[in-house]
Short mmCIF file of C-alpha atoms in Angstrom, two decimals:
data_model
loop_
_atom_site.label_atom_id
_atom_site.label_comp_id
_atom_site.label_asym_id
_atom_site.label_seq_id
_atom_site.Cartn_x
_atom_site.Cartn_y
_atom_site.Cartn_z
CA UNK Z 1 6.71 -32.77 -40.66
CA UNK Z 2 4.35 -30.79 -38.48
CA UNK Z 3 4.64 -27.64 -36.40
CA UNK Z 4 3.34 -26.62 -32.99
CA UNK Z 5 2.24 -23.01 -33.36
CA UNK Z 6 1.31 -20.68 -30.49
CA UNK Z 7 -2.19 -19.29 -30.59
CA UNK Z 8 -1.45 -16.49 -28.15
CA UNK Z 9 1.21 -13.88 -27.43
CA UNK Z 10 3.04 -14.34 -24.16
CA UNK Z 11 6.11 -15.42 -22.32
CA UNK Z 12 7.34 -19.01 -22.82
CA UNK Z 13 7.38 -19.96 -19.18
CA UNK Z 14 8.08 -23.69 -19.36
CA UNK Z 15 9.13 -26.16 -22.03
CA UNK Z 16 7.99 -29.66 -21.20
CA UNK Z 17 9.76 -31.55 -24.02
CA UNK Z 18 13.20 -31.67 -25.64
CA UNK Z 19 14.53 -32.77 -29.00
CA UNK Z 20 14.08 -36.49 -29.56
CA UNK Z 21 11.07 -36.85 -27.21
CA UNK Z 22 8.05 -38.79 -28.43
CA UNK Z 23 4.77 -36.89 -27.98
CA UNK Z 24 1.17 -38.07 -28.02
CA UNK Z 25 -1.97 -36.31 -29.23
CA UNK Z 26 -3.15 -33.84 -26.58
CA UNK Z 27 0.14 -33.88 -24.68
CA UNK Z 28 1.18 -30.59 -23.06
CA UNK Z 29 4.51 -29.55 -24.53
CA UNK Z 30 4.88 -26.05 -23.16
CA UNK Z 31 3.27 -23.51 -20.87
CA UNK Z 32 2.91 -19.89 -21.90
CA UNK Z 33 2.31 -17.08 -19.48
CA UNK Z 34 0.05 -14.36 -20.79
CA UNK Z 35 -1.65 -11.69 -18.69
CA UNK Z 36 -0.58 -13.52 -15.56
CA UNK Z 37 -2.33 -16.71 -16.68
CA UNK Z 38 -0.79 -20.07 -17.47
CA UNK Z 39 -1.75 -21.25 -20.97
CA UNK Z 40 -0.90 -24.88 -21.78
CA UNK Z 41 0.22 -25.63 -25.36
CA UNK Z 42 -0.83 -29.07 -26.57
CA UNK Z 43 0.11 -31.05 -29.68
CA UNK Z 44 -2.58 -32.07 -32.11
CA UNK Z 45 -0.73 -34.99 -33.68
CA UNK Z 46 1.66 -37.61 -32.35
CA UNK Z 47 5.33 -37.55 -33.38
CA UNK Z 48 8.93 -36.97 -32.39
CA UNK Z 49 10.27 -33.56 -31.42
CA UNK Z 50 12.70 -32.61 -34.19
CA UNK Z 51 13.53 -29.07 -33.11
CA UNK Z 52 12.51 -26.75 -30.28
CA UNK Z 53 12.52 -23.28 -31.82
CA UNK Z 54 12.18 -21.17 -28.67
CA UNK Z 55 13.79 -21.13 -25.25
CA UNK Z 56 12.23 -20.70 -21.83
CA UNK Z 57 11.87 -16.99 -21.09
CA UNK Z 58 11.43 -16.04 -24.76
CA UNK Z 59 8.55 -13.79 -25.73
CA UNK Z 60 6.39 -15.48 -28.37
CA UNK Z 61 3.84 -13.91 -30.65
CA UNK Z 62 0.61 -15.45 -31.84
CA UNK Z 63 1.49 -17.67 -34.83
CA UNK Z 64 5.13 -18.31 -33.86
CA UNK Z 65 6.45 -21.82 -34.42
CA UNK Z 66 7.36 -23.31 -31.07
CA UNK Z 67 8.29 -26.87 -31.98
CA UNK Z 68 8.82 -28.90 -35.16
CA UNK Z 69 7.67 -32.49 -35.09
CA UNK Z 70 8.30 -35.37 -37.43
CA UNK N 1 0.65 15.89 4.25
CA UNK N 2 3.20 14.94 1.62
CA UNK N 3 4.07 17.42 -1.13
CA UNK N 4 5.00 14.80 -3.71
CA UNK N 5 4.22 11.06 -4.00
CA UNK N 6 5.61 8.52 -6.46
CA UNK N 7 3.17 5.86 -7.65
CA UNK N 8 4.97 2.56 -8.21
CA UNK N 9 2.21 1.04 -10.31
CA UNK N 10 0.28 1.28 -13.55
CA UNK N 11 -3.25 0.91 -14.90
CA UNK N 12 -6.44 1.95 -13.18
CA UNK N 13 -4.98 1.92 -9.66
CA UNK N 14 -2.25 4.38 -10.61
CA UNK N 15 -4.92 6.69 -12.07
CA UNK N 16 -7.07 6.22 -8.98
CA UNK N 17 -4.22 7.21 -6.62
CA UNK N 18 -3.27 10.21 -8.78
CA UNK N 19 -6.87 11.50 -8.64
CA UNK N 20 -6.86 11.63 -4.83
CA UNK N 21 -3.41 13.23 -4.81
CA UNK N 22 -4.64 15.89 -7.24
CA UNK N 23 -7.63 16.62 -5.00
CA UNK N 24 -5.34 16.97 -1.98
CA UNK N 25 -2.85 19.16 -3.86
CA UNK N 26 -0.12 16.49 -3.76
CA UNK N 27 2.19 16.38 -6.81
CA UNK N 28 2.60 12.93 -8.39
CA UNK N 29 5.41 11.05 -10.07
CA UNK N 30 4.47 8.23 -12.43
CA UNK N 31 6.84 5.50 -13.58
CA UNK N 32 6.20 3.53 -16.75
CA UNK N 33 7.52 0.78 -18.98
CA UNK N 34 8.13 1.06 -22.72
CA UNK N 35 4.76 -0.65 -23.28
CA UNK N 36 2.98 2.03 -21.23
CA UNK N 37 4.45 5.18 -22.76
CA UNK N 38 0.97 6.32 -23.81
CA UNK N 39 -0.88 4.97 -20.79
CA UNK N 40 -3.40 7.15 -18.93
CA UNK N 41 -1.41 7.21 -15.67
CA UNK N 42 1.56 8.70 -17.54
CA UNK N 43 -0.64 11.48 -18.93
CA UNK N 44 -2.29 12.23 -15.59
CA UNK N 45 0.76 12.49 -13.31
CA UNK N 46 2.65 15.72 -12.65
CA UNK N 47 5.86 14.04 -13.88
CA UNK N 48 6.53 10.66 -15.49
CA UNK N 49 9.70 8.60 -15.94
CA UNK N 50 10.51 5.63 -18.12
CA UNK N 51 11.93 2.81 -16.00
CA UNK N 52 12.44 -0.05 -18.40
CA UNK N 53 11.19 -2.64 -20.84
CA UNK N 54 7.64 -4.00 -21.01
CA UNK N 55 8.09 -7.05 -18.78
CA UNK N 56 7.37 -6.31 -15.14
CA UNK N 57 10.67 -7.74 -13.93
CA UNK N 58 12.45 -5.31 -16.26
CA UNK N 59 10.41 -2.26 -15.19
CA UNK N 60 7.73 -2.18 -12.49
CA UNK N 61 9.57 -4.69 -10.30
CA UNK N 62 12.90 -2.86 -10.57
CA UNK N 63 12.77 -1.49 -7.06
CA UNK N 64 16.18 0.21 -7.09
CA UNK N 65 15.35 2.02 -10.31
CA UNK N 66 12.06 3.22 -8.83
CA UNK N 67 13.85 4.42 -5.69
CA UNK N 68 16.31 6.33 -7.86
CA UNK N 69 13.42 8.15 -9.55
CA UNK N 70 11.90 8.93 -6.15
CA UNK N 71 15.20 10.38 -4.91
CA UNK N 72 15.81 12.34 -8.10
CA UNK N 73 12.33 13.88 -8.14
CA UNK N 74 12.17 14.58 -4.40
CA UNK N 75 9.16 12.32 -3.78
CA UNK N 76 8.66 11.95 -0.04
CA UNK N 77 6.52 8.82 -0.21
CA UNK N 78 5.79 5.89 -2.52
CA UNK N 79 2.32 4.45 -3.01
CA UNK N 80 2.67 0.88 -4.31
CA UNK N 81 -0.99 0.34 -5.32
CA UNK N 82 -1.85 -3.39 -5.47
CA UNK N 83 0.12 -6.26 -7.01
CA UNK N 84 3.68 -5.60 -8.28
CA UNK N 85 5.78 -4.32 -5.31
CA UNK N 86 2.88 -3.65 -2.93
CA UNK N 87 3.49 -6.74 -0.78
CA UNK N 88 7.24 -6.96 -1.22
CA UNK N 89 8.85 -6.56 2.22
CA UNK N 90 12.24 -5.83 0.66
CA UNK N 91 10.77 -2.83 -1.17
CA UNK N 92 9.23 -1.49 2.05
CA UNK N 93 12.60 -1.96 3.77
CA UNK N 94 14.54 -0.28 0.98
CA UNK N 95 12.14 2.69 1.03
CA UNK N 96 12.78 3.11 4.75
CA UNK N 97 16.55 2.89 4.26
CA UNK N 98 16.30 5.52 1.52
CA UNK N 99 14.35 7.85 3.80
CA UNK N 100 11.17 7.58 1.73
CA UNK N 101 7.83 6.72 3.31
CA UNK N 102 6.35 3.44 2.05
CA UNK N 103 2.58 3.83 2.03
CA UNK N 104 1.76 0.53 3.67
CA UNK N 105 2.56 -1.40 6.83
CA UNK N 106 5.95 -2.28 8.27
CA UNK N 107 8.06 -4.70 6.23
CA UNK N 108 8.00 -7.34 8.98
CA UNK N 109 4.19 -7.41 8.93
CA UNK N 110 4.19 -7.66 5.13
CA UNK N 111 6.62 -10.58 5.29
CA UNK N 112 4.62 -12.39 7.97
CA UNK N 113 1.31 -12.01 6.16
CA UNK N 114 2.93 -12.89 2.81
CA UNK N 115 3.50 -16.44 3.97
CA UNK N 116 0.31 -18.47 4.18
CA UNK N 117 1.83 -20.70 6.85
CA UNK N 118 3.26 -17.86 8.94
CA UNK N 119 0.08 -15.79 8.74
CA UNK N 120 -2.05 -18.75 9.69
CA UNK N 121 0.16 -19.39 12.73
CA UNK N 122 0.13 -15.71 13.74
CA UNK N 123 -3.66 -15.61 13.54
CA UNK N 124 -4.15 -18.88 15.42
CA UNK N 125 -1.85 -17.54 18.16
CA UNK N 126 -3.97 -14.37 18.33
CA UNK N 127 -7.13 -16.42 18.81
CA UNK N 128 -8.53 -15.83 15.31
CA UNK N 129 -10.41 -18.85 13.86
CA UNK N 130 -8.39 -20.61 11.14
CA UNK N 131 -9.41 -23.48 8.84
CA UNK N 132 -8.54 -26.89 10.42
CA UNK N 133 -5.18 -28.05 9.07
CA UNK N 134 -1.50 -27.94 9.78
CA UNK N 135 0.30 -24.77 10.93
CA UNK N 136 3.77 -25.58 9.60
CA UNK N 137 5.27 -26.67 6.26
CA UNK N 138 4.78 -30.36 5.50
CA UNK N 139 7.97 -32.40 5.35
CA UNK N 140 6.82 -34.68 2.52
CA UNK N 141 3.83 -36.18 0.75
CA UNK N 142 3.51 -39.01 3.29
CA UNK N 143 3.00 -36.50 6.06
CA UNK N 144 0.42 -34.73 3.86
CA UNK N 145 -1.50 -38.01 3.54
CA UNK N 146 -1.29 -38.60 7.29
CA UNK N 147 -2.62 -35.11 8.12
CA UNK N 148 -5.35 -35.34 5.46
CA UNK N 149 -6.61 -38.59 6.97
CA UNK N 150 -6.67 -36.97 10.39
CA UNK N 151 -8.68 -33.89 9.37
CA UNK N 152 -10.68 -35.84 6.75
CA UNK N 153 -11.00 -35.49 2.98
CA UNK N 154 -11.64 -33.34 0.97
CA UNK N 155 -8.64 -31.13 1.68
CA UNK N 156 -6.95 -28.19 -0.05
CA UNK N 157 -3.29 -28.61 -0.96
CA UNK N 158 -1.69 -25.15 -0.83
CA UNK N 159 1.68 -23.58 -1.50
CA UNK N 160 2.75 -21.29 1.33
CA UNK N 161 3.91 -18.63 -1.11
CA UNK N 162 1.04 -19.17 -3.55
CA UNK N 163 -1.40 -16.64 -4.86
CA UNK N 164 -4.09 -16.23 -7.51
CA UNK N 165 -4.86 -19.93 -7.39
CA UNK N 166 -1.34 -21.00 -8.37
CA UNK N 167 -0.07 -23.88 -6.25
CA UNK N 168 -3.44 -24.82 -4.77
CA UNK N 169 -5.81 -27.68 -5.49
CA UNK N 170 -8.73 -29.45 -3.87
CA UNK N 171 -8.33 -33.22 -3.54
CA UNK N 172 -10.82 -35.84 -2.47
CA UNK N 173 -8.66 -38.89 -1.79
CA UNK N 174 -5.13 -40.12 -1.14
CA UNK N 175 -4.34 -40.85 -4.79
CA UNK N 176 -5.32 -37.33 -5.87
CA UNK N 177 -3.42 -35.86 -2.94
CA UNK N 178 -0.16 -37.60 -3.87
CA UNK N 179 -0.39 -36.36 -7.45
CA UNK N 180 -1.47 -32.82 -6.51
CA UNK N 181 1.18 -32.44 -3.81
CA UNK N 182 4.06 -33.14 -6.18
CA UNK N 183 2.77 -31.04 -9.09
CA UNK N 184 1.78 -28.03 -6.98
CA UNK N 185 5.04 -28.12 -5.08
CA UNK N 186 6.98 -28.10 -8.36
CA UNK N 187 4.86 -25.25 -9.68
CA UNK N 188 5.24 -23.21 -6.48
CA UNK N 189 9.02 -23.70 -6.59
CA UNK N 190 9.12 -22.52 -10.19
CA UNK N 191 6.77 -19.56 -9.74
CA UNK N 192 7.61 -18.30 -6.27
CA UNK N 193 10.98 -19.88 -5.52
CA UNK N 194 9.41 -21.51 -2.46
CA UNK N 195 8.03 -25.05 -2.52
CA UNK N 196 6.75 -25.10 1.09
CA UNK N 197 3.35 -26.83 1.15
CA UNK N 198 0.58 -27.27 3.70
CA UNK N 199 -2.97 -28.60 3.73
CA UNK N 200 -6.26 -27.40 5.10
CA UNK N 201 -9.73 -28.85 5.44
CA UNK N 202 -11.75 -28.03 2.32
CA UNK N 203 -14.78 -25.93 3.20
CA UNK N 204 -17.83 -26.98 1.14
CA UNK N 205 -19.84 -24.27 -0.64
CA UNK N 206 -17.91 -21.41 0.91
CA UNK N 207 -18.33 -17.68 0.61
CA UNK N 208 -15.41 -15.32 0.43
CA UNK N 209 -16.04 -12.38 2.73
CA UNK N 210 -13.39 -9.88 3.73
CA UNK N 211 -13.17 -7.05 6.21
CA UNK N 212 -11.56 -3.72 5.35
CA UNK N 213 -9.62 -2.19 8.21
CA UNK N 214 -7.73 1.05 8.81
CA UNK N 215 -5.09 1.44 11.49
CA UNK N 216 -2.97 4.44 12.44
CA UNK N 217 0.37 4.71 14.24
CA UNK N 218 -1.31 5.51 17.57
CA UNK N 219 -2.99 2.11 17.71
CA UNK N 220 -6.44 3.29 16.59
CA UNK N 221 -7.91 0.51 14.44
CA UNK N 222 -11.35 0.47 12.85
CA UNK N 223 -13.24 -1.78 10.45
CA UNK N 224 -15.14 -0.47 7.44
CA UNK N 225 -17.60 -3.35 7.14
CA UNK N 226 -17.26 -6.25 4.75
CA UNK N 227 -17.09 -7.02 1.04
CA UNK N 228 -18.60 -10.20 -0.36
CA UNK N 229 -16.30 -11.48 -3.10
CA UNK N 230 -17.80 -14.90 -3.68
CA UNK N 231 -18.17 -14.55 -7.46
CA UNK N 232 -14.79 -15.73 -8.71
CA UNK N 233 -13.25 -17.43 -11.72
CA UNK N 234 -9.93 -19.29 -11.53
CA UNK N 235 -9.77 -18.24 -7.84
CA UNK N 236 -9.82 -14.58 -8.89
CA UNK N 237 -12.60 -12.19 -8.00
CA UNK N 238 -15.00 -10.97 -10.66
CA UNK N 239 -17.82 -9.24 -8.77
CA UNK N 240 -17.68 -7.77 -5.29
CA UNK N 241 -20.38 -6.15 -3.22
CA UNK N 242 -20.96 -4.45 0.09
CA UNK N 243 -22.70 -5.22 2.32
CA UNK N 244 -22.75 -9.00 1.93
CA UNK N 245 -26.27 -10.33 1.30
CA UNK N 246 -25.35 -13.38 3.41
CA UNK N 247 -24.30 -11.90 6.75
CA UNK N 248 -26.59 -11.05 9.63
CA UNK N 249 -25.82 -8.02 11.81
CA UNK N 250 -24.44 -10.12 14.65
CA UNK N 251 -21.94 -12.01 12.46
CA UNK N 252 -21.03 -8.80 10.60
CA UNK N 253 -20.11 -7.06 13.86
CA UNK N 254 -18.29 -10.10 15.20
CA UNK N 255 -16.20 -10.50 12.02
CA UNK N 256 -15.35 -6.78 12.05
CA UNK N 257 -14.18 -7.00 15.65
CA UNK N 258 -12.17 -10.15 14.91
CA UNK N 259 -10.46 -8.38 11.98
CA UNK N 260 -9.56 -5.46 14.26
CA UNK N 261 -8.21 -7.92 16.83
CA UNK N 262 -6.11 -9.57 14.09
CA UNK N 263 -4.70 -6.21 12.97
CA UNK N 264 -3.95 -5.12 16.53
CA UNK N 265 -2.14 -8.38 17.26
CA UNK N 266 0.21 -7.52 14.39
CA UNK N 267 0.56 -3.83 15.39
CA UNK N 268 -0.71 -3.21 11.88
CA UNK N 269 -0.76 0.27 10.34
CA UNK N 270 -2.35 1.62 7.11
CA UNK N 271 -5.24 0.09 5.14
CA UNK N 272 -5.53 -3.68 5.12
CA UNK N 273 -7.98 -6.47 4.49
CA UNK N 274 -8.60 -9.58 6.52
CA UNK N 275 -10.04 -12.25 4.23
CA UNK N 276 -12.29 -14.99 5.56
CA UNK N 277 -13.82 -18.11 4.13
CA UNK N 278 -17.36 -18.50 5.47
CA UNK N 279 -19.27 -21.78 5.46
CA UNK N 280 -23.01 -22.22 5.00
CA UNK N 281 -23.56 -22.09 8.78
CA UNK N 282 -21.81 -18.69 8.97
CA UNK N 283 -18.70 -20.16 10.59
CA UNK N 284 -15.84 -17.99 9.43
CA UNK N 285 -12.15 -18.83 9.18
CA UNK N 286 -9.13 -16.64 8.47
CA UNK N 287 -7.88 -17.07 4.91
CA UNK N 288 -5.21 -14.41 4.47
CA UNK N 289 -4.47 -10.77 5.09
CA UNK N 290 -3.78 -8.37 2.25
CA UNK N 291 -1.43 -5.67 3.45
CA UNK N 292 -2.36 -3.13 0.76
CA UNK N 293 -5.21 -1.35 -0.96
CA UNK N 294 -7.38 -3.86 -2.84
CA UNK N 295 -8.90 -3.84 -6.31
CA UNK N 296 -12.39 -3.91 -4.78
CA UNK N 297 -11.87 -1.00 -2.35
CA UNK N 298 -14.39 1.26 -4.20
CA UNK N 299 -17.42 -0.68 -2.92
CA UNK N 300 -16.35 0.16 0.63
CA UNK N 301 -15.81 3.77 -0.37
CA UNK N 302 -19.30 3.91 -1.86
CA UNK N 303 -21.07 2.73 1.30
CA UNK N 304 -18.90 4.61 3.82
CA UNK N 305 -18.25 7.84 1.92
CA UNK N 306 -14.54 7.56 2.74
CA UNK N 307 -11.63 7.89 0.31
CA UNK N 308 -9.33 4.99 1.21
CA UNK N 309 -6.36 6.43 -0.68
CA UNK N 310 -6.69 9.65 1.30
CA UNK N 311 -6.86 7.60 4.51
CA UNK N 312 -3.70 5.74 3.49
CA UNK N 313 -1.85 8.97 2.76
CA UNK N 314 -3.00 10.51 6.04
CA UNK N 315 -1.88 7.49 8.09
CA UNK N 316 1.44 7.25 6.26
CA UNK N 317 2.02 10.97 6.97
CA UNK N 318 1.79 10.11 10.67
CA UNK N 319 -1.65 11.53 11.42
CA UNK N 320 -4.31 9.77 13.50
CA UNK N 321 -7.57 8.47 12.06
CA UNK N 322 -10.19 11.19 11.90
CA UNK N 323 -13.10 8.89 12.70
CA UNK N 324 -13.86 6.33 15.39
CA UNK N 325 -15.68 3.02 14.90
CA UNK N 326 -19.01 4.55 15.95
CA UNK N 327 -18.72 7.17 13.23
CA UNK N 328 -18.20 4.74 10.33
CA UNK N 329 -21.26 5.04 8.09
CA UNK N 330 -22.92 2.21 6.21
CA UNK N 331 -25.16 3.68 3.59
CA UNK N 332 -26.91 1.77 0.79
CA UNK N 333 -25.44 -0.94 -1.37
CA UNK N 334 -22.55 -1.02 -3.85
CA UNK N 335 -21.45 -3.57 -6.46
CA UNK N 336 -18.25 -3.70 -8.49
CA UNK N 337 -17.66 -5.71 -11.67
CA UNK N 338 -14.19 -6.22 -13.08
CA UNK N 339 -13.87 -5.98 -16.84
CA UNK N 340 -11.20 -8.34 -18.08
CA UNK N 341 -9.63 -8.61 -21.55
CA UNK N 342 -10.51 -12.26 -21.91
CA UNK N 343 -12.75 -14.73 -23.65
CA UNK N 344 -16.01 -14.75 -21.63
CA UNK N 345 -16.34 -18.54 -21.87
CA UNK N 346 -12.82 -19.95 -21.68
CA UNK N 347 -11.36 -17.04 -19.63
CA UNK N 348 -8.33 -17.13 -21.94
CA UNK N 349 -6.55 -13.75 -22.30
CA UNK N 350 -7.45 -11.54 -25.24
CA UNK N 351 -4.68 -9.02 -25.90
CA UNK N 352 -5.05 -6.55 -28.79
CA UNK N 353 -5.99 -2.97 -29.65
CA UNK N 354 -9.16 -1.47 -28.26
CA UNK N 355 -11.00 0.15 -31.16
CA UNK N 356 -14.10 1.27 -29.24
CA UNK N 357 -14.24 2.07 -25.54
CA UNK N 358 -17.36 3.65 -24.12
CA UNK N 359 -17.91 3.17 -20.39
CA UNK N 360 -21.41 3.62 -19.06
CA UNK N 361 -22.38 7.18 -18.26
CA UNK N 362 -25.48 6.33 -16.24
CA UNK N 363 -26.07 8.14 -12.94
CA UNK N 364 -24.65 6.39 -9.84
CA UNK N 365 -22.03 4.63 -11.96
CA UNK N 366 -18.36 5.03 -11.15
CA UNK N 367 -15.83 4.03 -13.78
CA UNK N 368 -12.25 3.18 -12.92
CA UNK N 369 -10.49 2.65 -16.25
CA UNK N 370 -6.98 1.83 -17.31
CA UNK N 371 -7.57 2.15 -21.04
CA UNK N 372 -9.18 4.35 -23.67
CA UNK N 373 -9.93 4.06 -27.37
CA UNK N 374 -6.74 3.07 -29.22
CA UNK N 375 -5.11 1.53 -26.14
CA UNK N 376 -3.09 -1.60 -26.78
CA UNK N 377 -3.76 -4.35 -24.26
CA UNK N 378 -0.48 -6.26 -24.05
CA UNK N 379 0.18 -9.77 -22.74
CA UNK N 380 2.65 -8.37 -20.19
CA UNK N 381 0.19 -7.31 -17.50
CA UNK N 382 -2.96 -8.29 -15.68
CA UNK N 383 -6.05 -8.66 -17.95
CA UNK N 384 -8.18 -6.21 -15.95
CA UNK N 385 -8.86 -3.15 -18.09
CA UNK N 386 -11.56 -1.42 -16.09
CA UNK N 387 -13.93 -1.62 -13.16
CA UNK N 388 -17.51 -0.49 -13.05
CA UNK N 389 -18.98 0.34 -9.66
CA UNK N 390 -22.61 1.19 -8.93
CA UNK N 391 -24.27 2.39 -5.77
CA UNK N 392 -27.94 2.50 -4.78
CA UNK N 393 -30.14 2.71 -1.69
CA UNK N 394 -30.62 -1.07 -1.65
CA UNK N 395 -29.31 -4.27 -3.27
CA UNK N 396 -32.08 -4.78 -5.79
CA UNK N 397 -31.65 -1.27 -7.16
CA UNK N 398 -27.88 -1.74 -7.24
CA UNK N 399 -28.37 -4.92 -9.31
CA UNK N 400 -30.68 -3.06 -11.70
CA UNK N 401 -28.16 -0.25 -12.09
CA UNK N 402 -25.29 -2.66 -12.65
CA UNK N 403 -27.19 -4.50 -15.38
CA UNK N 404 -27.98 -1.24 -17.12
CA UNK N 405 -24.36 -0.08 -16.78
CA UNK N 406 -23.03 -3.33 -18.26
CA UNK N 407 -25.54 -3.17 -21.10
CA UNK N 408 -24.35 0.35 -21.90
CA UNK N 409 -20.68 -0.55 -21.79
CA UNK N 410 -19.04 -0.87 -25.20
CA UNK N 411 -15.63 -2.40 -25.80
CA UNK N 412 -14.54 -3.49 -29.28
CA UNK N 413 -11.31 -4.78 -30.76
CA UNK N 414 -10.68 -7.31 -27.99
CA UNK N 415 -12.83 -9.89 -26.28
CA UNK N 416 -14.02 -9.04 -22.78
CA UNK N 417 -15.96 -10.78 -20.03
CA UNK N 418 -18.87 -8.30 -20.36
CA UNK N 419 -21.27 -11.03 -21.61
CA UNK N 420 -20.33 -13.23 -18.66
CA UNK N 421 -20.80 -10.38 -16.17
CA UNK N 422 -24.29 -9.70 -17.52
CA UNK N 423 -25.21 -13.37 -17.17
CA UNK N 424 -23.94 -13.48 -13.61
CA UNK N 425 -25.75 -10.31 -12.53
CA UNK N 426 -29.03 -11.43 -14.10
CA UNK N 427 -28.80 -14.99 -12.73
CA UNK N 428 -31.43 -15.91 -10.13
CA UNK N 429 -28.82 -17.29 -7.75
CA UNK N 430 -26.91 -14.02 -7.74
CA UNK N 431 -30.06 -11.95 -7.44
CA UNK N 432 -31.14 -14.11 -4.50
CA UNK N 433 -27.78 -13.49 -2.86
CA UNK N 434 -27.19 -17.23 -2.84
CA UNK N 435 -23.86 -17.67 -4.60
CA UNK N 436 -20.74 -19.41 -3.32
CA UNK N 437 -17.22 -19.39 -4.73
CA UNK N 438 -18.29 -22.34 -6.92
CA UNK N 439 -20.94 -20.28 -8.68
CA UNK N 440 -19.10 -19.38 -11.91
CA UNK N 441 -17.76 -22.89 -12.48
CA UNK N 442 -21.17 -24.48 -11.84
CA UNK N 443 -23.10 -22.03 -13.93
CA UNK N 444 -20.70 -22.31 -16.85
CA UNK N 445 -20.94 -26.08 -16.78
CA UNK N 446 -24.72 -25.86 -16.37
CA UNK N 447 -24.53 -27.78 -13.15
CA UNK N 448 -27.03 -27.11 -10.39
CA UNK N 449 -25.91 -24.56 -7.85
CA UNK N 450 -25.96 -26.03 -4.38
#
């Protein structure tokens, strides 16, 4: 199992995947909004989304787990 | 003049407005979010009130809460600064209904200029040059393709309600247009609640030059020369200067008069800025009008000797402009650099705690700061933490002074764009006055600057 971790504090503006989705390396899975800028979150390994840990509109801190993959 | 003014903003602009109010003997009311309890504007104001949680939609955008504070404290007017509620027609309307003066133009003018399509139509009707394109929302992507073929690629796909680069994209062919139309429309709907799209001819190697105007309630309208804001990253300005090194006297005067004509056609009042995109042959086209004070207003203040906040307060209080067009000075050269909390290479935000903050104390340097040592830069707000403005008798001396000021500047604890600013200012293309809006992207990618 692998985790998608945010590398920046901000607001989770958009989730682009849901549980059960297959994701590829480099795919954008979410967009954070920090300091009025859109920050895309990409996955580093391919897999299936097992659990989405945050909801759109949530505030996330640097290091928070966003998604669990398997 | 007003006795008490509420400032519906934060950061450096709130401090800037408070300073002028203090000089004029006007009491000030600050509002702040939980994240800004220790912020400089809270310390500087005569009174300060907590209005909500850190996120802007739970504090600084809570217009009814802000109006309640104004009523409770007896503030006669509200200065909205820039961003946040400054171009929100509903806020201007609600201020009027509450019997409080909104320091800005009428809500109908704000609404008209807030829509890229509406403003473009209004300007075209007033005889102001606009970029070739379509003056109404597109019905669908097929119509976009049809119009693009008529005006010729490349074109810019734009969201009517867009801003700060969101919802806009340059495309070079039909395939790119189809993809960009859908994605930008979706993004505009999500961000602004308005997916109306239009397209314009893409102007190659453009400059961004804007004209500052002032207009009172008696119909007196003057222009305060131009600002050249061509150095941008992610469609946001980084360095601004006045006068523009690109314009000749004839074009400068013509653009100023066109901006006044635009403002008069709208029956505009207060300070405002008419933004133009200018091609390499000095053809200029209306881009948008900002119905508020702008971040880069200090460069105009430096060359004219005017205090634009004072002018705004005076106009809002119902007084006529004190100077005529012939009396507007243009003295020397001024440059402003925006200091952002961001990685200087990727431009990604860099929130954190500022451990060292030492602005330059050189002569002829003006510092407009929103932070001090120990300030926490949060992800909730704009990344701009300070502005440094220099003035000098001519452009080359202003460049020298800016370089020295940036070299002196010390910020630690977070990343800033200071290294990038130094590179831009010392770059030959900038020093030659030969930059376009593509400059930052080209220079960062080591591509030749055309």
